[in-house]
């Protein structure tokens, strides 16, 4: 009877053992977390190539009635405004509004035809720098306006010579003539006339040089345009691009548009993928691979980029093989004593 009991006990133990083993087994292997590649690992390679390259930027814009734009001083000097008289309608010829005087004489500032004077942005006889907004003008009719950020302003400062516009679900693309500057404008001022005997004779000729008695009245606003009913000085504006469409393009106020600004074109440029370069403007670095696959970091001069490739102005011959990604700065090391350790706890030298 004892043997029988032992036999059945052993049999029962075996069943239990099998059951437990079955419960712990799995038909799928354990999931493994993928390891990240070490910094500096060469993921792929690239070789320089040649292609035509264009630097361009697209901006969201809107069709706007009578937009305000600013005119800048063409040179450094002292600004002397003309005595203007009120006009009706939209001027069909350019309007001379000021002279900038310096050692080389007078340099005129003109509002283009199709736009009217909207305000002075600086005081009479103020010293101004080249490219500083000094007067605002209001376009008569439709314009296309795109606001820009400070970062974009520096990017497009040389791109205003070639602008194309596209109206959403409308006309385009078509060339769009840029008016004035992209700089933000302060509120304009229109000086009150000193007397009521202003003659309707247009401007008074050349604004006088500083120190001439004949020009003394210009600074005080003598003969300045009176505010007609509904006429208001221009309000402050943000940084924006204002351009005028050709006369044969139908525009609708408020319609959405896109402006494409092209700053420069280069033909047969030596280019590499942007991922192979450390740097974005001026100078940068690339990692050149030798025959054994060893990296050699090389300084290069950078040119235009379209976001996918970047021009190599100098530093490469075009026969190299480059590591991708390019050179990068390794992460900083933690202070001795662990993250957040104070100078005393880390053992760093104390002053």
mmCIF file of N, CA and C in Angstrom, residues 188-310:
data_model
loop_
_atom_site.group_PDB
_atom_site.id
_atom_site.type_symbol
_atom_site.label_atom_id
_atom_site.label_comp_id
_atom_site.label_asym_id
_atom_site.label_seq_id
_atom_site.Cartn_x
_atom_site.Cartn_y
_atom_site.Cartn_z
ATOM 1 N N UNK A 188 2.545 107.452 -39.281
ATOM 2 C CA UNK A 188 2.922 108.634 -40.048
ATOM 3 C C UNK A 188 2.323 109.896 -39.466
ATOM 4 N N UNK A 189 2.915 111.032 -39.792
ATOM 5 C CA UNK A 189 2.384 112.336 -39.376
ATOM 6 C C UNK A 189 2.256 113.229 -40.589
ATOM 7 N N UNK A 190 1.215 114.041 -40.588
ATOM 8 C CA UNK A 190 1.023 115.045 -41.638
ATOM 9 C C UNK A 190 0.971 116.398 -40.948
ATOM 10 N N UNK A 191 2.002 117.236 -41.113
ATOM 11 C CA UNK A 191 2.063 118.514 -40.379
ATOM 12 C C UNK A 191 0.959 119.466 -40.817
ATOM 13 N N UNK A 192 0.494 120.239 -39.849
ATOM 14 C CA UNK A 192 -0.529 121.246 -40.134
ATOM 15 C C UNK A 192 0.121 122.434 -40.832
ATOM 16 N N UNK A 193 -0.569 123.049 -41.793
ATOM 17 C CA UNK A 193 -0.015 124.238 -42.458
ATOM 18 C C UNK A 193 0.038 125.419 -41.501
ATOM 19 N N UNK A 194 1.022 126.295 -41.693
ATOM 20 C CA UNK A 194 1.159 127.481 -40.844
ATOM 21 C C UNK A 194 0.217 128.594 -41.263
ATOM 22 N N UNK A 195 -0.193 128.593 -42.519
ATOM 23 C CA UNK A 195 -1.085 129.656 -42.992
ATOM 24 C C UNK A 195 -2.116 129.041 -43.913
ATOM 25 N N UNK A 196 -3.143 129.834 -44.250
ATOM 26 C CA UNK A 196 -4.218 129.354 -45.095
ATOM 27 C C UNK A 196 -4.046 129.743 -46.546
ATOM 28 N N UNK A 197 -2.894 130.369 -46.895
ATOM 29 C CA UNK A 197 -2.723 130.863 -48.258
ATOM 30 C C UNK A 197 -1.859 129.914 -49.077
ATOM 31 N N UNK A 198 -2.014 128.582 -48.825
ATOM 32 C CA UNK A 198 -1.252 127.596 -49.591
ATOM 33 C C UNK A 198 -1.670 127.641 -51.043
ATOM 34 N N UNK A 199 -0.705 127.720 -51.922
ATOM 35 C CA UNK A 199 -0.988 127.753 -53.348
ATOM 36 C C UNK A 199 -1.046 126.335 -53.902
ATOM 37 N N UNK A 200 -1.974 126.110 -54.818
ATOM 38 C CA UNK A 200 -2.098 124.807 -55.463
ATOM 39 C C UNK A 200 -1.143 124.741 -56.637
ATOM 40 N N UNK A 201 0.140 124.724 -56.317
ATOM 41 C CA UNK A 201 1.130 124.758 -57.390
ATOM 42 C C UNK A 201 2.059 123.551 -57.363
ATOM 43 N N UNK A 202 1.618 122.480 -56.705
ATOM 44 C CA UNK A 202 2.477 121.302 -56.625
ATOM 45 C C UNK A 202 3.574 121.536 -55.622
ATOM 46 N N UNK A 203 4.725 120.827 -55.801
ATOM 47 C CA UNK A 203 5.814 121.035 -54.858
ATOM 48 C C UNK A 203 6.528 122.346 -55.169
ATOM 49 N N UNK A 204 7.401 122.784 -54.250
ATOM 50 C CA UNK A 204 8.067 124.077 -54.378
ATOM 51 C C UNK A 204 9.438 123.956 -55.005
ATOM 52 N N UNK A 205 9.692 122.860 -55.719
ATOM 53 C CA UNK A 205 11.011 122.648 -56.296
ATOM 54 C C UNK A 205 11.874 121.865 -55.344
ATOM 55 N N UNK A 206 13.192 121.981 -55.522
ATOM 56 C CA UNK A 206 14.103 121.225 -54.676
ATOM 57 C C UNK A 206 14.000 121.693 -53.235
ATOM 58 N N UNK A 207 13.922 120.751 -52.307
ATOM 59 C CA UNK A 207 14.002 121.087 -50.891
ATOM 60 C C UNK A 207 15.379 121.653 -50.622
ATOM 61 N N UNK A 208 15.420 122.759 -49.865
ATOM 62 C CA UNK A 208 16.660 123.512 -49.721
ATOM 63 C C UNK A 208 17.686 122.761 -48.885
ATOM 64 N N UNK A 209 18.934 123.102 -49.101
ATOM 65 C CA UNK A 209 20.016 122.504 -48.336
ATOM 66 C C UNK A 209 19.960 123.004 -46.903
ATOM 67 N N UNK A 210 20.468 122.219 -45.938
ATOM 68 C CA UNK A 210 20.495 122.676 -44.541
ATOM 69 C C UNK A 210 21.224 124.002 -44.407
ATOM 70 N N UNK A 211 20.616 124.926 -43.651
ATOM 71 C CA UNK A 211 21.246 126.223 -43.414
ATOM 72 C C UNK A 211 20.748 127.308 -44.335
ATOM 73 N N UNK A 212 20.083 126.964 -45.454
ATOM 74 C CA UNK A 212 19.568 127.979 -46.369
ATOM 75 C C UNK A 212 18.300 128.596 -45.795
ATOM 76 N N UNK A 213 18.225 129.919 -45.777
ATOM 77 C CA UNK A 213 17.047 130.590 -45.240
ATOM 78 C C UNK A 213 15.798 130.271 -46.039
ATOM 79 N N UNK A 214 15.979 130.052 -47.340
ATOM 80 C CA UNK A 214 14.813 129.810 -48.181
ATOM 81 C C UNK A 214 14.112 128.526 -47.805
ATOM 82 N N UNK A 215 14.813 127.611 -47.162
ATOM 83 C CA UNK A 215 14.195 126.333 -46.816
ATOM 84 C C UNK A 215 13.712 126.278 -45.393
ATOM 85 N N UNK A 216 13.738 127.393 -44.661
ATOM 86 C CA UNK A 216 13.388 127.340 -43.246
ATOM 87 C C UNK A 216 11.950 126.917 -43.026
ATOM 88 N N UNK A 217 11.055 127.349 -43.913
ATOM 89 C CA UNK A 217 9.646 127.017 -43.720
ATOM 90 C C UNK A 217 9.341 125.560 -43.905
ATOM 91 N N UNK A 218 10.169 124.834 -44.669
ATOM 92 C CA UNK A 218 9.871 123.432 -44.944
ATOM 93 C C UNK A 218 9.864 122.610 -43.681
ATOM 94 N N UNK A 219 10.801 122.911 -42.756
ATOM 95 C CA UNK A 219 10.892 122.126 -41.542
ATOM 96 C C UNK A 219 9.697 122.320 -40.640
ATOM 97 N N UNK A 220 9.068 123.486 -40.690
ATOM 98 C CA UNK A 220 7.943 123.773 -39.807
ATOM 99 C C UNK A 220 6.626 123.331 -40.401
ATOM 100 N N UNK A 221 6.657 122.808 -41.610
ATOM 101 C CA UNK A 221 5.428 122.320 -42.220
ATOM 102 C C UNK A 221 4.711 123.367 -43.035
ATOM 103 N N UNK A 222 5.361 124.471 -43.371
ATOM 104 C CA UNK A 222 4.706 125.497 -44.181
ATOM 105 C C UNK A 222 4.300 124.915 -45.516
ATOM 106 N N UNK A 223 3.053 125.144 -45.891
ATOM 107 C CA UNK A 223 2.574 124.656 -47.167
ATOM 108 C C UNK A 223 2.327 123.165 -47.177
ATOM 109 N N UNK A 224 2.362 122.502 -46.028
ATOM 110 C CA UNK A 224 2.123 121.060 -45.977
ATOM 111 C C UNK A 224 0.665 120.778 -46.298
ATOM 112 N N UNK A 225 0.349 119.582 -46.762
ATOM 113 C CA UNK A 225 -1.031 119.292 -47.166
ATOM 114 C C UNK A 225 -1.991 119.321 -45.985
ATOM 115 N N UNK A 226 -3.130 119.979 -46.163
ATOM 116 C CA UNK A 226 -4.163 119.980 -45.146
ATOM 117 C C UNK A 226 -4.888 118.636 -45.190
ATOM 118 N N UNK A 227 -5.426 118.236 -44.037
ATOM 119 C CA UNK A 227 -6.175 116.990 -43.984
ATOM 120 C C UNK A 227 -7.566 117.225 -44.565
ATOM 121 N N UNK A 228 -7.842 116.547 -45.660
ATOM 122 C CA UNK A 228 -9.167 116.629 -46.259
ATOM 123 C C UNK A 228 -10.104 115.690 -45.527
ATOM 124 N N UNK A 229 -11.416 115.863 -45.658
ATOM 125 C CA UNK A 229 -12.347 114.937 -45.001
ATOM 126 C C UNK A 229 -12.023 113.488 -45.389
ATOM 127 N N UNK A 230 -11.862 112.649 -44.371
ATOM 128 C CA UNK A 230 -11.552 111.247 -44.630
ATOM 129 C C UNK A 230 -10.073 110.948 -44.741
ATOM 130 N N UNK A 231 -9.204 111.986 -44.826
ATOM 131 C CA UNK A 231 -7.776 111.750 -44.942
ATOM 132 C C UNK A 231 -7.171 111.611 -43.560
ATOM 133 N N UNK A 232 -6.423 110.522 -43.351
ATOM 134 C CA UNK A 232 -5.794 110.279 -42.072
ATOM 135 C C UNK A 232 -4.335 109.890 -42.290
ATOM 136 N N UNK A 233 -3.450 110.281 -41.368
ATOM 137 C CA UNK A 233 -2.064 109.807 -41.476
ATOM 138 C C UNK A 233 -2.017 108.288 -41.372
ATOM 139 N N UNK A 234 -0.980 107.698 -41.932
ATOM 140 C CA UNK A 234 -0.858 106.238 -41.928
ATOM 141 C C UNK A 234 -0.640 105.720 -40.517
ATOM 142 N N UNK A 235 -1.193 104.544 -40.242
ATOM 143 C CA UNK A 235 -0.988 103.887 -38.966
ATOM 144 C C UNK A 235 0.290 103.059 -39.014
ATOM 145 N N UNK A 236 0.755 102.652 -37.830
ATOM 146 C CA UNK A 236 1.939 101.808 -37.764
ATOM 147 C C UNK A 236 1.660 100.468 -38.442
ATOM 148 N N UNK A 237 2.669 99.900 -39.075
ATOM 149 C CA UNK A 237 2.524 98.612 -39.744
ATOM 150 C C UNK A 237 3.620 97.666 -39.269
ATOM 151 N N UNK A 238 3.361 96.354 -39.301
ATOM 152 C CA UNK A 238 4.414 95.385 -38.997
ATOM 153 C C UNK A 238 5.343 95.236 -40.195
ATOM 154 N N UNK A 239 6.361 94.403 -40.066
ATOM 155 C CA UNK A 239 7.197 94.083 -41.215
ATOM 156 C C UNK A 239 6.349 93.335 -42.238
ATOM 157 N N UNK A 240 6.372 93.793 -43.475
ATOM 158 C CA UNK A 240 5.546 93.169 -44.497
ATOM 159 C C UNK A 240 6.086 93.473 -45.882
ATOM 160 N N UNK A 241 5.754 92.587 -46.797
ATOM 161 C CA UNK A 241 6.047 92.784 -48.215
ATOM 162 C C UNK A 241 4.776 93.276 -48.879
ATOM 163 N N UNK A 242 4.864 94.386 -49.594
ATOM 164 C CA UNK A 242 3.724 94.927 -50.339
ATOM 165 C C UNK A 242 4.106 94.961 -51.807
ATOM 166 N N UNK A 243 3.276 94.384 -52.661
ATOM 167 C CA UNK A 243 3.583 94.411 -54.086
ATOM 168 C C UNK A 243 2.316 94.665 -54.891
ATOM 169 N N UNK A 244 2.514 95.137 -56.110
ATOM 170 C CA UNK A 244 1.410 95.495 -57.003
ATOM 171 C C UNK A 244 1.378 94.541 -58.179
ATOM 172 N N UNK A 245 0.182 94.038 -58.482
ATOM 173 C CA UNK A 245 0.003 93.110 -59.598
ATOM 174 C C UNK A 245 -0.123 93.877 -60.906
ATOM 175 N N UNK A 246 0.115 93.224 -62.040
ATOM 176 C CA UNK A 246 -0.128 93.875 -63.337
ATOM 177 C C UNK A 246 -1.575 94.322 -63.467
ATOM 178 N N UNK A 247 -1.809 95.342 -64.273
ATOM 179 C CA UNK A 247 -3.144 95.924 -64.400
ATOM 180 C C UNK A 247 -4.181 94.932 -64.917
ATOM 181 N N UNK A 248 -3.760 93.936 -65.700
ATOM 182 C CA UNK A 248 -4.724 93.018 -66.298
ATOM 183 C C UNK A 248 -5.070 91.829 -65.406
ATOM 184 N N UNK A 249 -4.548 91.795 -64.179
ATOM 185 C CA UNK A 249 -4.861 90.700 -63.253
ATOM 186 C C UNK A 249 -6.047 91.099 -62.390
ATOM 187 N N UNK A 250 -7.089 90.288 -62.388
ATOM 188 C CA UNK A 250 -8.277 90.575 -61.583
ATOM 189 C C UNK A 250 -8.025 90.172 -60.138
ATOM 190 N N UNK A 251 -8.216 91.125 -59.219
ATOM 191 C CA UNK A 251 -8.018 90.878 -57.800
ATOM 192 C C UNK A 251 -9.313 91.122 -57.042
ATOM 193 N N UNK A 252 -9.491 90.382 -55.949
ATOM 194 C CA UNK A 252 -10.666 90.536 -55.089
ATOM 195 C C UNK A 252 -10.170 90.786 -53.672
ATOM 196 N N UNK A 253 -10.655 91.853 -53.065
ATOM 197 C CA UNK A 253 -10.179 92.223 -51.731
ATOM 198 C C UNK A 253 -10.393 91.083 -50.737
ATOM 199 N N UNK A 254 -9.320 90.752 -49.983
ATOM 200 C CA UNK A 254 -9.388 89.703 -48.975
ATOM 201 C C UNK A 254 -9.023 88.325 -49.464
ATOM 202 N N UNK A 255 -8.837 88.154 -50.769
ATOM 203 C CA UNK A 255 -8.510 86.834 -51.299
ATOM 204 C C UNK A 255 -7.128 86.390 -50.816
ATOM 205 N N UNK A 256 -7.012 85.101 -50.510
ATOM 206 C CA UNK A 256 -5.729 84.544 -50.069
ATOM 207 C C UNK A 256 -4.785 84.408 -51.258
ATOM 208 N N UNK A 257 -3.494 84.590 -50.982
ATOM 209 C CA UNK A 257 -2.497 84.519 -52.050
ATOM 210 C C UNK A 257 -1.196 83.970 -51.476
ATOM 211 N N UNK A 258 -0.268 83.670 -52.362
ATOM 212 C CA UNK A 258 1.077 83.236 -51.996
ATOM 213 C C UNK A 258 2.083 84.058 -52.767
ATOM 214 N N UNK A 259 3.103 84.543 -52.067
ATOM 215 C CA UNK A 259 4.201 85.248 -52.718
ATOM 216 C C UNK A 259 5.432 84.353 -52.693
ATOM 217 N N UNK A 260 6.073 84.216 -53.828
ATOM 218 C CA UNK A 260 7.323 83.462 -53.906
ATOM 219 C C UNK A 260 8.450 84.442 -54.197
ATOM 220 N N UNK A 261 9.410 84.524 -53.283
ATOM 221 C CA UNK A 261 10.523 85.457 -53.403
ATOM 222 C C UNK A 261 11.783 84.686 -53.762
ATOM 223 N N UNK A 262 12.416 85.087 -54.840
ATOM 224 C CA UNK A 262 13.635 84.426 -55.309
ATOM 225 C C UNK A 262 14.797 85.385 -55.125
ATOM 226 N N UNK A 263 15.781 84.979 -54.312
ATOM 227 C CA UNK A 263 16.892 85.874 -54.003
ATOM 228 C C UNK A 263 18.055 85.711 -54.968
ATOM 229 N N UNK A 264 18.329 84.490 -55.387
ATOM 230 C CA UNK A 264 19.523 84.279 -56.204
ATOM 231 C C UNK A 264 19.401 82.957 -56.948
ATOM 232 N N UNK A 265 20.020 82.901 -58.109
ATOM 233 C CA UNK A 265 20.096 81.663 -58.884
ATOM 234 C C UNK A 265 21.558 81.385 -59.219
ATOM 235 N N UNK A 266 21.945 80.118 -59.136
ATOM 236 C CA UNK A 266 23.302 79.706 -59.464
ATOM 237 C C UNK A 266 23.204 78.533 -60.432
ATOM 238 N N UNK A 267 23.979 78.581 -61.506
ATOM 239 C CA UNK A 267 24.002 77.486 -62.475
ATOM 240 C C UNK A 267 25.230 76.623 -62.247
ATOM 241 N N UNK A 268 25.053 75.316 -62.436
ATOM 242 C CA UNK A 268 26.144 74.347 -62.330
ATOM 243 C C UNK A 268 26.867 74.460 -60.998
ATOM 244 N N UNK A 269 26.097 74.529 -59.911
ATOM 245 C CA UNK A 269 26.691 74.639 -58.578
ATOM 246 C C UNK A 269 27.100 73.264 -58.067
ATOM 247 N N UNK A 270 28.196 73.208 -57.306
ATOM 248 C CA UNK A 270 28.616 71.982 -56.633
ATOM 249 C C UNK A 270 27.808 71.870 -55.351
ATOM 250 N N UNK A 271 27.002 70.815 -55.221
ATOM 251 C CA UNK A 271 26.083 70.705 -54.092
ATOM 252 C C UNK A 271 26.240 69.361 -53.394
ATOM 253 N N UNK A 272 25.863 69.331 -52.116
ATOM 254 C CA UNK A 272 25.815 68.102 -51.325
ATOM 255 C C UNK A 272 24.536 68.132 -50.509
ATOM 256 N N UNK A 273 24.049 66.987 -50.011
ATOM 257 C CA UNK A 273 22.859 66.998 -49.161
ATOM 258 C C UNK A 273 23.105 67.826 -47.894
ATOM 259 N N UNK A 274 22.068 68.522 -47.436
ATOM 260 C CA UNK A 274 22.223 69.355 -46.245
ATOM 261 C C UNK A 274 22.572 68.518 -45.024
ATOM 262 N N UNK A 275 22.161 67.230 -45.020
ATOM 263 C CA UNK A 275 22.456 66.383 -43.869
ATOM 264 C C UNK A 275 23.941 66.080 -43.736
ATOM 265 N N UNK A 276 24.712 66.296 -44.815
ATOM 266 C CA UNK A 276 26.144 66.008 -44.780
ATOM 267 C C UNK A 276 26.957 67.185 -44.269
ATOM 268 N N UNK A 277 26.303 68.306 -43.952
ATOM 269 C CA UNK A 277 27.017 69.543 -43.621
ATOM 270 C C UNK A 277 26.647 70.007 -42.223
ATOM 271 N N UNK A 278 27.655 70.424 -41.476
ATOM 272 C CA UNK A 278 27.430 71.124 -40.216
ATOM 273 C C UNK A 278 27.574 72.613 -40.509
ATOM 274 N N UNK A 279 26.491 73.370 -40.321
ATOM 275 C CA UNK A 279 26.494 74.781 -40.677
ATOM 276 C C UNK A 279 25.411 75.055 -41.698
ATOM 277 N N UNK A 280 25.052 76.333 -41.834
ATOM 278 C CA UNK A 280 23.984 76.684 -42.765
ATOM 279 C C UNK A 280 24.309 77.909 -43.591
ATOM 280 N N UNK A 281 25.107 78.814 -43.079
ATOM 281 C CA UNK A 281 25.433 80.040 -43.799
ATOM 282 C C UNK A 281 26.929 80.306 -43.679
ATOM 283 N N UNK A 282 27.508 80.782 -44.759
ATOM 284 C CA UNK A 282 28.931 81.141 -44.705
ATOM 285 C C UNK A 282 29.829 79.931 -44.678
ATOM 286 N N UNK A 283 30.375 79.625 -43.523
ATOM 287 C CA UNK A 283 31.322 78.524 -43.399
ATOM 288 C C UNK A 283 30.682 77.341 -42.691
ATOM 289 N N UNK A 284 31.152 76.136 -43.046
ATOM 290 C CA UNK A 284 30.640 74.918 -42.438
ATOM 291 C C UNK A 284 31.698 73.840 -42.465
ATOM 292 N N UNK A 285 31.307 72.611 -42.123
ATOM 293 C CA UNK A 285 32.225 71.482 -42.104
ATOM 294 C C UNK A 285 31.542 70.235 -42.655
ATOM 295 N N UNK A 286 32.345 69.368 -43.261
ATOM 296 C CA UNK A 286 31.881 68.065 -43.734
ATOM 297 C C UNK A 286 32.898 67.025 -43.302
ATOM 298 N N UNK A 287 32.465 65.761 -43.237
ATOM 299 C CA UNK A 287 33.366 64.646 -42.953
ATOM 300 C C UNK A 287 33.646 63.898 -44.243
ATOM 301 N N UNK A 288 34.898 63.939 -44.688
ATOM 302 C CA UNK A 288 35.327 63.231 -45.894
ATOM 303 C C UNK A 288 35.841 61.858 -45.485
ATOM 304 N N UNK A 289 35.416 60.815 -46.190
ATOM 305 C CA UNK A 289 35.848 59.445 -45.899
ATOM 306 C C UNK A 289 37.018 59.077 -46.796
ATOM 307 N N UNK A 290 38.089 58.522 -46.182
ATOM 308 C CA UNK A 290 39.219 58.060 -46.991
ATOM 309 C C UNK A 290 38.971 56.638 -47.456
ATOM 310 N N UNK A 291 39.965 56.021 -48.094
ATOM 311 C CA UNK A 291 39.793 54.682 -48.663
ATOM 312 C C UNK A 291 39.504 53.639 -47.596
ATOM 313 N N UNK A 292 39.967 53.854 -46.359
ATOM 314 C CA UNK A 292 39.746 52.912 -45.269
ATOM 315 C C UNK A 292 38.471 53.205 -44.489
ATOM 316 N N UNK A 293 37.705 54.222 -44.915
ATOM 317 C CA UNK A 293 36.469 54.575 -44.228
ATOM 318 C C UNK A 293 36.660 55.478 -43.039
ATOM 319 N N UNK A 294 37.854 56.003 -42.857
ATOM 320 C CA UNK A 294 38.116 56.912 -41.745
ATOM 321 C C UNK A 294 37.639 58.324 -42.087
ATOM 322 N N UNK A 295 37.123 59.013 -41.082
ATOM 323 C CA UNK A 295 36.618 60.369 -41.272
ATOM 324 C C UNK A 295 37.748 61.393 -41.217
ATOM 325 N N UNK A 296 37.629 62.410 -42.049
ATOM 326 C CA UNK A 296 38.525 63.565 -42.007
ATOM 327 C C UNK A 296 37.661 64.813 -42.126
ATOM 328 N N UNK A 297 37.517 65.555 -41.021
ATOM 329 C CA UNK A 297 36.665 66.737 -41.014
ATOM 330 C C UNK A 297 37.326 67.864 -41.800
ATOM 331 N N UNK A 298 36.569 68.451 -42.725
ATOM 332 C CA UNK A 298 37.094 69.461 -43.643
ATOM 333 C C UNK A 298 36.231 70.712 -43.587
ATOM 334 N N UNK A 299 36.876 71.881 -43.511
ATOM 335 C CA UNK A 299 36.158 73.150 -43.564
ATOM 336 C C UNK A 299 35.744 73.454 -44.997
ATOM 337 N N UNK A 300 34.527 73.969 -45.172
ATOM 338 C CA UNK A 300 34.022 74.333 -46.495
ATOM 339 C C UNK A 300 33.339 75.688 -46.421
ATOM 340 N N UNK A 301 33.274 76.364 -47.560
ATOM 341 C CA UNK A 301 32.519 77.611 -47.683
ATOM 342 C C UNK A 301 31.184 77.295 -48.326
ATOM 343 N N UNK A 302 30.095 77.744 -47.692
ATOM 344 C CA UNK A 302 28.748 77.391 -48.122
ATOM 345 C C UNK A 302 28.091 78.534 -48.880
ATOM 346 N N UNK A 303 27.212 78.170 -49.815
ATOM 347 C CA UNK A 303 26.466 79.156 -50.586
ATOM 348 C C UNK A 303 24.977 78.965 -50.436
ATOM 349 N N UNK A 304 24.271 78.920 -51.553
ATOM 350 C CA UNK A 304 22.812 78.816 -51.543
ATOM 351 C C UNK A 304 22.354 77.438 -51.097
ATOM 352 N N UNK A 305 21.107 77.379 -50.624
ATOM 353 C CA UNK A 305 20.477 76.107 -50.270
ATOM 354 C C UNK A 305 19.003 76.173 -50.604
ATOM 355 N N UNK A 306 18.461 75.066 -51.092
ATOM 356 C CA UNK A 306 17.022 74.983 -51.340
ATOM 357 C C UNK A 306 16.319 74.132 -50.299
ATOM 358 N N UNK A 307 17.027 73.810 -49.206
ATOM 359 C CA UNK A 307 16.458 72.997 -48.145
ATOM 360 C C UNK A 307 16.780 71.526 -48.272
ATOM 361 N N UNK A 308 17.155 71.079 -49.461
ATOM 362 C CA UNK A 308 17.515 69.682 -49.681
ATOM 363 C C UNK A 308 19.007 69.524 -49.930
ATOM 364 N N UNK A 309 19.561 70.424 -50.729
ATOM 365 C CA UNK A 309 21.002 70.418 -50.986
ATOM 366 C C UNK A 309 21.540 71.811 -50.696
ATOM 367 N N UNK A 310 22.855 71.894 -50.494
ATOM 368 C CA UNK A 310 23.492 73.173 -50.219
ATOM 369 C C UNK A 310 24.737 73.301 -51.085
#
